[in-house]
Amino acid sequence: MNMYMSANKCFHQYIKNNFDTEDEKIMHKLKHTYQVVNNAKYICEKLNLDELNTDIAMVIALLHDIGRFTQAKEMQTFREDITSYDHATLGVKLLFDNNEIRNFVSNAEYDEIIKKAIANHSKYIFDEKGLSPLEILD
Ligand SMILES: [Fe+2]
């Protein structure tokens, strides 16, 4: 089983255990998550990215909005302008503060790229400083 497949299994369990999948906001975010996964796969194919990096990209796509589910449950809104609630930062916290990421990805080797991608994904402009060519797909 590749990294994405096992992460996806855990992701399903995580959502089932922690959220109401009948809730419209949760359903919306689940749909969005898998659209992003499919888009990531499509882009990787177009870029002829190798299998490992495609796998990593799909894991990132799967986990990129993990903070949104908690946000939906706790705040009942996705409007960050009125709540000053940053779901990308929350996602990083949820996955890395207590090493929760190990439940999704057993190999720690890709933690940095996963963390950076999630932290940066909601920014309109992100600072490329400190990111490798692979991390920005330069
Ligand atoms: Fe997001």
mmCIF file of C-alpha atoms and ligand atoms in Angstrom:
data_model
loop_
_atom_site.group_PDB
_atom_site.id
_atom_site.type_symbol
_atom_site.label_atom_id
_atom_site.label_comp_id
_atom_site.label_asym_id
_atom_site.label_seq_id
_atom_site.Cartn_x
_atom_site.Cartn_y
_atom_site.Cartn_z
ATOM 1 C CA MET A 1 0.000 0.000 0.000
ATOM 2 C CA ASN A 2 1.421 3.413 -0.888
ATOM 3 C CA MET A 3 1.614 6.355 1.498
ATOM 4 C CA TYR A 4 -1.541 7.982 0.139
ATOM 5 C CA MET A 5 -3.641 4.842 0.474
ATOM 6 C CA SER A 6 -2.745 4.287 4.115
ATOM 7 C CA ALA A 7 -3.118 8.006 4.909
ATOM 8 C CA ASN A 8 -6.539 7.923 3.276
ATOM 9 C CA LYS A 9 -7.633 4.972 5.409
ATOM 10 C CA CYS A 10 -6.661 6.877 8.572
ATOM 11 C CA PHE A 11 -8.255 10.045 7.253
ATOM 12 C CA HIS A 12 -11.594 8.270 6.829
ATOM 13 C CA GLN A 13 -11.370 6.948 10.362
ATOM 14 C CA TYR A 14 -10.347 10.357 11.720
ATOM 15 C CA ILE A 15 -13.341 12.059 10.104
ATOM 16 C CA LYS A 16 -15.739 9.328 11.174
ATOM 17 C CA ASN A 17 -14.508 9.402 14.782
ATOM 18 C CA ASN A 18 -14.459 13.162 15.226
ATOM 19 C CA PHE A 19 -17.068 14.759 12.993
ATOM 20 C CA ASP A 20 -20.680 14.529 11.922
ATOM 21 C CA THR A 21 -20.501 13.439 8.297
ATOM 22 C CA GLU A 22 -24.149 14.420 7.842
ATOM 23 C CA ASP A 23 -23.236 18.032 8.595
ATOM 24 C CA GLU A 24 -23.360 20.033 5.372
ATOM 25 C CA LYS A 25 -20.118 21.884 6.145
ATOM 26 C CA ILE A 26 -18.255 18.646 6.817
ATOM 27 C CA MET A 27 -19.625 17.059 3.627
ATOM 28 C CA HIS A 28 -18.604 20.150 1.696
ATOM 29 C CA LYS A 29 -15.051 19.959 3.011
ATOM 30 C CA LEU A 30 -14.804 16.244 2.312
ATOM 31 C CA LYS A 31 -15.880 16.824 -1.270
ATOM 32 C CA HIS A 32 -13.365 19.667 -1.580
ATOM 33 C CA THR A 33 -10.575 17.534 -0.123
ATOM 34 C CA TYR A 34 -11.049 14.791 -2.710
ATOM 35 C CA GLN A 35 -11.344 17.307 -5.533
ATOM 36 C CA VAL A 36 -7.963 18.680 -4.462
ATOM 37 C CA VAL A 37 -6.544 15.134 -4.294
ATOM 38 C CA ASN A 38 -7.747 14.484 -7.859
ATOM 39 C CA ASN A 39 -6.359 17.803 -9.052
ATOM 40 C CA ALA A 40 -3.010 17.069 -7.402
ATOM 41 C CA LYS A 41 -2.895 13.696 -9.142
ATOM 42 C CA TYR A 42 -3.737 15.315 -12.478
ATOM 43 C CA ILE A 43 -1.055 18.001 -12.085
ATOM 44 C CA CYS A 44 1.560 15.404 -11.061
ATOM 45 C CA GLU A 45 0.766 13.373 -14.172
ATOM 46 C CA LYS A 46 1.038 16.457 -16.379
ATOM 47 C CA LEU A 47 4.377 17.311 -14.786
ATOM 48 C CA ASN A 48 5.592 13.731 -15.153
ATOM 49 C CA LEU A 49 6.437 13.679 -11.488
ATOM 50 C CA ASP A 50 7.801 10.378 -10.232
ATOM 51 C CA GLU A 51 5.739 7.953 -8.184
ATOM 52 C CA LEU A 52 7.127 8.946 -4.801
ATOM 53 C CA ASN A 53 6.601 12.664 -5.291
ATOM 54 C CA THR A 54 3.122 12.047 -6.674
ATOM 55 C CA ASP A 55 2.396 10.024 -3.560
ATOM 56 C CA ILE A 56 3.653 12.872 -1.326
ATOM 57 C CA ALA A 57 1.630 15.457 -3.267
ATOM 58 C CA MET A 58 -1.522 13.392 -2.861
ATOM 59 C CA VAL A 59 -0.944 12.990 0.879
ATOM 60 C CA ILE A 60 -0.512 16.766 1.143
ATOM 61 C CA ALA A 61 -3.712 17.298 -0.843
ATOM 62 C CA LEU A 62 -5.549 14.889 1.441
ATOM 63 C CA LEU A 63 -4.373 16.599 4.623
ATOM 64 C CA HIS A 64 -4.128 20.198 3.436
ATOM 65 C CA ASP A 65 -7.504 21.267 4.851
ATOM 66 C CA ILE A 66 -7.581 19.099 7.950
ATOM 67 C CA GLY A 67 -7.944 22.284 10.011
ATOM 68 C CA ARG A 68 -11.192 23.089 8.196
ATOM 69 C CA PHE A 69 -13.077 20.224 9.823
ATOM 70 C CA THR A 70 -12.270 21.416 13.335
ATOM 71 C CA GLN A 71 -13.020 24.964 12.240
ATOM 72 C CA ALA A 72 -16.444 23.901 10.929
ATOM 73 C CA LYS A 73 -17.234 22.028 14.138
ATOM 74 C CA GLU A 74 -16.051 24.701 16.543
ATOM 75 C CA MET A 75 -16.775 27.958 14.730
ATOM 76 C CA GLN A 76 -19.677 27.000 12.443
ATOM 77 C CA THR A 77 -18.159 29.210 9.765
ATOM 78 C CA PHE A 78 -15.287 29.245 7.278
ATOM 79 C CA ARG A 79 -15.104 33.039 7.276
ATOM 80 C CA GLU A 80 -11.639 33.780 8.573
ATOM 81 C CA ASP A 81 -12.061 37.534 8.153
ATOM 82 C CA ILE A 82 -14.574 37.645 11.013
ATOM 83 C CA THR A 83 -13.027 34.996 13.238
ATOM 84 C CA SER A 84 -9.316 35.596 12.608
ATOM 85 C CA TYR A 85 -9.006 31.854 12.564
ATOM 86 C CA ASP A 86 -6.331 30.503 10.270
ATOM 87 C CA HIS A 87 -7.208 26.957 9.236
ATOM 88 C CA ALA A 88 -3.795 26.349 7.639
ATOM 89 C CA THR A 89 -1.984 27.124 10.906
ATOM 90 C CA LEU A 90 -4.543 25.049 12.773
ATOM 91 C CA GLY A 91 -3.931 22.151 10.376
ATOM 92 C CA VAL A 92 -0.197 22.252 11.089
ATOM 93 C CA LYS A 93 -0.915 22.360 14.830
ATOM 94 C CA LEU A 94 -3.337 19.444 14.673
ATOM 95 C CA LEU A 95 -0.913 17.284 12.736
ATOM 96 C CA PHE A 96 2.416 18.199 14.240
ATOM 97 C CA ASP A 97 1.993 19.500 17.811
ATOM 98 C CA ASN A 98 1.251 16.060 19.189
ATOM 99 C CA ASN A 99 2.762 14.100 16.358
ATOM 100 C CA GLU A 100 -0.694 13.163 15.104
ATOM 101 C CA ILE A 101 0.849 13.021 11.630
ATOM 102 C CA ARG A 102 2.275 9.571 12.508
ATOM 103 C CA ASN A 103 -1.273 8.195 12.484
ATOM 104 C CA PHE A 104 -1.549 9.229 8.848
ATOM 105 C CA VAL A 105 2.010 8.845 7.561
ATOM 106 C CA SER A 106 4.268 6.322 9.271
ATOM 107 C CA ASN A 107 7.446 7.628 7.631
ATOM 108 C CA ALA A 108 8.750 10.856 9.219
ATOM 109 C CA GLU A 109 10.969 11.606 6.234
ATOM 110 C CA TYR A 110 8.382 13.819 4.524
ATOM 111 C CA ASP A 111 7.210 15.786 7.562
ATOM 112 C CA GLU A 112 8.930 19.012 6.517
ATOM 113 C CA ILE A 113 7.437 19.214 3.024
ATOM 114 C CA ILE A 114 3.989 18.262 4.339
ATOM 115 C CA LYS A 115 4.210 20.868 7.087
ATOM 116 C CA LYS A 116 5.433 23.646 4.768
ATOM 117 C CA ALA A 117 2.816 22.893 2.118
ATOM 118 C CA ILE A 118 -0.051 22.947 4.602
ATOM 119 C CA ALA A 119 1.238 26.086 6.320
ATOM 120 C CA ASN A 120 1.540 27.929 3.002
ATOM 121 C CA HIS A 121 -1.503 26.667 1.115
ATOM 122 C CA SER A 122 -3.911 29.414 2.145
ATOM 123 C CA LYS A 123 -1.558 32.324 1.570
ATOM 124 C CA TYR A 124 -2.202 34.678 -1.344
ATOM 125 C CA ILE A 125 1.515 35.318 -1.566
ATOM 126 C CA PHE A 126 4.020 33.005 -0.015
ATOM 127 C CA ASP A 127 7.644 33.557 0.708
ATOM 128 C CA GLU A 128 9.760 31.108 -1.258
ATOM 129 C CA LYS A 129 12.714 31.693 1.046
ATOM 130 C CA GLY A 130 13.694 28.518 2.842
ATOM 131 C CA LEU A 131 11.869 26.317 0.355
ATOM 132 C CA SER A 132 13.754 23.913 -1.915
ATOM 133 C CA PRO A 133 13.181 23.724 -5.711
ATOM 134 C CA LEU A 134 11.230 20.500 -5.152
ATOM 135 C CA GLU A 135 9.069 22.102 -2.494
ATOM 136 C CA ILE A 136 8.042 24.876 -4.885
ATOM 137 C CA LEU A 137 8.238 22.608 -7.969
ATOM 138 C CA ASP A 138 10.589 25.097 -9.578
HETATM 139 FE FE FE B 1 -7.480 25.384 2.830
#
